[in-house]
PDB file of C-alpha atoms in Angstrom:
ATOM      1  CA  MET A   1    -246.965 -52.968 -48.328  1.00  0.00           C
ATOM      2  CA  ASN A   2    -248.918 -54.470 -45.572  1.00  0.00           C
ATOM      3  CA  LEU A   3    -249.907 -57.448 -47.668  1.00  0.00           C
ATOM      4  CA  PHE A   4    -246.209 -58.040 -48.257  1.00  0.00           C
ATOM      5  CA  LYS A   5    -245.569 -57.857 -44.523  1.00  0.00           C
ATOM      6  CA  GLY A   6    -248.395 -60.351 -43.853  1.00  0.00           C
ATOM      7  CA  PHE A   7    -246.728 -62.734 -46.330  1.00  0.00           C
ATOM      8  CA  LEU A   8    -243.469 -62.564 -44.801  1.00  0.00           C
ATOM      9  CA  ILE A   9    -244.815 -63.359 -41.480  1.00  0.00           C
ATOM     10  CA  ALA A  10    -246.835 -66.109 -42.595  1.00  0.00           C
ATOM     11  CA  MET A  11    -243.826 -67.710 -44.529  1.00  0.00           C
ATOM     12  CA  GLY A  12    -241.588 -67.260 -41.559  1.00  0.00           C
ATOM     13  CA  VAL A  13    -244.289 -68.740 -39.088  1.00  0.00           C
ATOM     14  CA  VAL A  14    -244.913 -71.772 -41.353  1.00  0.00           C
ATOM     15  CA  VAL A  15    -241.308 -72.464 -42.011  1.00  0.00           C
ATOM     16  CA  PHE A  16    -240.507 -72.215 -38.313  1.00  0.00           C
ATOM     17  CA  ILE A  17    -243.226 -74.701 -37.359  1.00  0.00           C
ATOM     18  CA  TYR A  18    -242.472 -77.054 -40.151  1.00  0.00           C
ATOM     19  CA  THR A  19    -238.677 -76.967 -39.095  1.00  0.00           C
ATOM     20  CA  ALA A  20    -239.730 -77.338 -35.403  1.00  0.00           C
ATOM     21  CA  VAL A  21    -241.526 -80.578 -36.396  1.00  0.00           C
ATOM     22  CA  ALA A  22    -238.983 -82.041 -38.601  1.00  0.00           C
ATOM     23  CA  ILE A  23    -236.462 -81.438 -35.760  1.00  0.00           C
ATOM     24  CA  MET A  24    -238.860 -83.388 -33.395  1.00  0.00           C
ATOM     25  CA  ASN A  25    -239.142 -85.994 -36.174  1.00  0.00           C
ATOM     26  CA  GLU A  26    -235.613 -86.368 -37.067  1.00  0.00           C
ATOM     27  CA  GLY A  27    -233.429 -84.495 -34.849  1.00  0.00           C
ATOM     28  CA  PRO A  28    -231.480 -81.487 -35.579  1.00  0.00           C
ATOM     29  CA  ASN A  29    -229.069 -82.859 -37.850  1.00  0.00           C
ATOM     30  CA  LEU A  30    -230.133 -81.451 -41.299  1.00  0.00           C
ATOM     31  CA  PHE A  31    -226.856 -82.287 -43.123  1.00  0.00           C
ATOM     32  CA  GLY A  32    -226.711 -85.864 -42.049  1.00  0.00           C
ATOM     33  CA  SER A  33    -230.209 -86.671 -43.435  1.00  0.00           C
ATOM     34  CA  THR A  34    -229.861 -84.398 -46.634  1.00  0.00           C
ATOM     35  CA  TRP A  35    -226.121 -84.536 -47.639  1.00  0.00           C
ATOM     36  CA  PRO A  36    -226.245 -88.457 -48.814  1.00  0.00           C
ATOM     37  CA  LEU A  37    -229.022 -87.238 -51.222  1.00  0.00           C
ATOM     38  CA  PHE A  38    -226.883 -84.905 -53.075  1.00  0.00           C
ATOM     39  CA  LEU A  39    -224.931 -87.768 -54.335  1.00  0.00           C
ATOM     40  CA  GLU A  40    -227.877 -89.479 -55.952  1.00  0.00           C
ATOM     41  CA  TRP A  41    -228.358 -87.041 -59.037  1.00  0.00           C
ATOM     42  CA  LYS A  42    -232.204 -87.290 -58.665  1.00  0.00           C
ATOM     43  CA  TRP A  43    -234.937 -84.661 -58.357  1.00  0.00           C
ATOM     44  CA  PRO A  44    -234.755 -84.562 -54.618  1.00  0.00           C
ATOM     45  CA  SER A  45    -231.134 -83.538 -54.782  1.00  0.00           C
ATOM     46  CA  GLN A  46    -231.597 -81.237 -57.707  1.00  0.00           C
ATOM     47  CA  PHE A  47    -234.309 -79.380 -55.498  1.00  0.00           C
ATOM     48  CA  PHE A  48    -231.960 -79.321 -52.431  1.00  0.00           C
ATOM     49  CA  MET A  49    -229.046 -77.855 -54.665  1.00  0.00           C
ATOM     50  CA  ASP A  50    -231.475 -75.285 -56.346  1.00  0.00           C
ATOM     51  CA  PHE A  51    -232.594 -74.328 -52.549  1.00  0.00           C
ATOM     52  CA  LEU A  52    -228.981 -74.045 -51.288  1.00  0.00           C
ATOM     53  CA  THR A  53    -228.142 -71.581 -54.239  1.00  0.00           C
ATOM     54  CA  TYR A  54    -230.833 -69.538 -53.166  1.00  0.00           C
ATOM     55  CA  LEU A  55    -229.723 -69.527 -49.674  1.00  0.00           C
ATOM     56  CA  TRP A  56    -226.156 -68.630 -50.669  1.00  0.00           C
ATOM     57  CA  LEU A  57    -227.657 -65.898 -52.713  1.00  0.00           C
ATOM     58  CA  SER A  58    -229.746 -64.419 -49.902  1.00  0.00           C
ATOM     59  CA  GLY A  59    -226.660 -64.485 -47.699  1.00  0.00           C
ATOM     60  CA  LEU A  60    -224.465 -62.863 -50.126  1.00  0.00           C
ATOM     61  CA  TRP A  61    -227.104 -60.035 -50.791  1.00  0.00           C
ATOM     62  CA  VAL A  62    -227.685 -59.482 -46.925  1.00  0.00           C
ATOM     63  CA  ALA A  63    -223.585 -59.068 -46.689  1.00  0.00           C
ATOM     64  CA  TRP A  64    -223.509 -56.882 -49.651  1.00  0.00           C
ATOM     65  CA  ARG A  65    -226.548 -54.789 -48.391  1.00  0.00           C
ATOM     66  CA  HIS A  66    -224.340 -54.157 -45.189  1.00  0.00           C
ATOM     67  CA  GLU A  67    -221.337 -53.444 -47.519  1.00  0.00           C
ATOM     68  CA  PHE A  68    -219.639 -56.642 -46.260  1.00  0.00           C
ATOM     69  CA  SER A  69    -218.959 -55.171 -42.795  1.00  0.00           C
ATOM     70  CA  GLY A  70    -218.313 -57.484 -39.864  1.00  0.00           C
ATOM     71  CA  VAL A  71    -221.809 -57.379 -38.976  1.00  0.00           C
ATOM     72  CA  GLY A  72    -222.941 -57.548 -42.516  1.00  0.00           C
ATOM     73  CA  ILE A  73    -220.955 -61.067 -42.961  1.00  0.00           C
ATOM     74  CA  ALA A  74    -222.304 -62.454 -39.725  1.00  0.00           C
ATOM     75  CA  LEU A  75    -225.888 -61.564 -41.039  1.00  0.00           C
ATOM     76  CA  GLY A  76    -225.147 -62.958 -44.222  1.00  0.00           C
ATOM     77  CA  ILE A  77    -223.969 -66.382 -42.809  1.00  0.00           C
ATOM     78  CA  THR A  78    -227.082 -66.416 -40.679  1.00  0.00           C
ATOM     79  CA  ALA A  79    -229.309 -65.865 -43.666  1.00  0.00           C
ATOM     80  CA  SER A  80    -227.526 -68.613 -45.537  1.00  0.00           C
ATOM     81  CA  LEU A  81    -228.167 -70.926 -42.516  1.00  0.00           C
ATOM     82  CA  LEU A  82    -231.456 -70.019 -41.284  1.00  0.00           C
ATOM     83  CA  GLY A  83    -233.174 -69.100 -44.626  1.00  0.00           C
ATOM     84  CA  MET A  84    -236.775 -67.899 -44.686  1.00  0.00           C
ATOM     85  CA  ILE A  85    -236.717 -67.908 -40.608  1.00  0.00           C
ATOM     86  CA  PHE A  86    -234.016 -65.319 -40.741  1.00  0.00           C
ATOM     87  CA  LEU A  87    -234.972 -63.450 -43.874  1.00  0.00           C
ATOM     88  CA  SER A  88    -238.665 -62.803 -43.008  1.00  0.00           C
ATOM     89  CA  ILE A  89    -237.742 -61.299 -39.971  1.00  0.00           C
ATOM     90  CA  TYR A  90    -234.651 -59.238 -41.381  1.00  0.00           C
ATOM     91  CA  LEU A  91    -236.884 -57.884 -43.943  1.00  0.00           C
ATOM     92  CA  LEU A  92    -239.640 -56.897 -41.640  1.00  0.00           C
ATOM     93  CA  ILE A  93    -237.200 -55.016 -39.550  1.00  0.00           C
ATOM     94  CA  ALA A  94    -235.696 -53.605 -42.755  1.00  0.00           C
ATOM     95  CA  ILE A  95    -238.907 -52.368 -44.159  1.00  0.00           C
ATOM     96  CA  SER A  96    -239.636 -50.773 -40.941  1.00  0.00           C
ATOM     97  CA  LYS A  97    -236.425 -48.895 -40.673  1.00  0.00           C
ATOM     98  CA  ALA A  98    -236.587 -47.768 -44.041  1.00  0.00           C
ATOM     99  CA  ASN A  99    -240.156 -46.467 -43.583  1.00  0.00           C
ATOM    100  CA  GLY A 100    -241.361 -48.779 -46.522  1.00  0.00           C
ATOM    101  CA  ASP A 101    -238.850 -47.183 -48.772  1.00  0.00           C
ATOM    102  CA  MET A 102    -238.089 -50.413 -51.130  1.00  0.00           C
ATOM    103  CA  ARG A 103    -234.939 -48.639 -52.569  1.00  0.00           C
ATOM    104  CA  GLU A 104    -233.440 -48.477 -49.157  1.00  0.00           C
ATOM    105  CA  VAL A 105    -234.598 -52.128 -48.346  1.00  0.00           C
ATOM    106  CA  LEU A 106    -233.053 -53.669 -51.399  1.00  0.00           C
ATOM    107  CA  LEU A 107    -229.797 -51.223 -51.662  1.00  0.00           C
ATOM    108  CA  GLY A 108    -229.201 -50.340 -47.849  1.00  0.00           C
ATOM    109  CA  LYS A 109    -229.252 -46.725 -46.648  1.00  0.00           C
ATOM    110  CA  ALA A 110    -225.555 -45.620 -47.641  1.00  0.00           C
ATOM    111  CA  ARG A 111    -226.268 -46.643 -51.506  1.00  0.00           C
ATOM    112  CA  VAL A 112    -229.672 -44.797 -51.526  1.00  0.00           C
ATOM    113  CA  ARG A 113    -227.928 -41.788 -49.902  1.00  0.00           C
ATOM    114  CA  ALA A 114    -225.126 -41.973 -52.358  1.00  0.00           C
ATOM    115  CA  ALA A 115    -227.219 -42.243 -55.379  1.00  0.00           C
TER     116      ALA A 115
END
């Protein structure tokens, strides 16, 4: 579990630093620089579409894990917008709260209790 936690920390830090440098170089307007690429139907746009669906899936999972409560929906939207910067921190907190029980991390406390 410690290796996984270290991996989450490393991924979050690397993506945060990369994002900070990208913002310094191009400004904070992500969609202004990437959205036109979606219309080109080339490999970079395929990559962005694939990545976007991963973001939506992570947001949906976070909201589902919180049983689509108001907090869960807000966290899901945040996951979809911030990606690994959010998800690495979210998973570290979830692992800590679940005392490393991956069933609880993946399903949420209420679903594990109901099983």
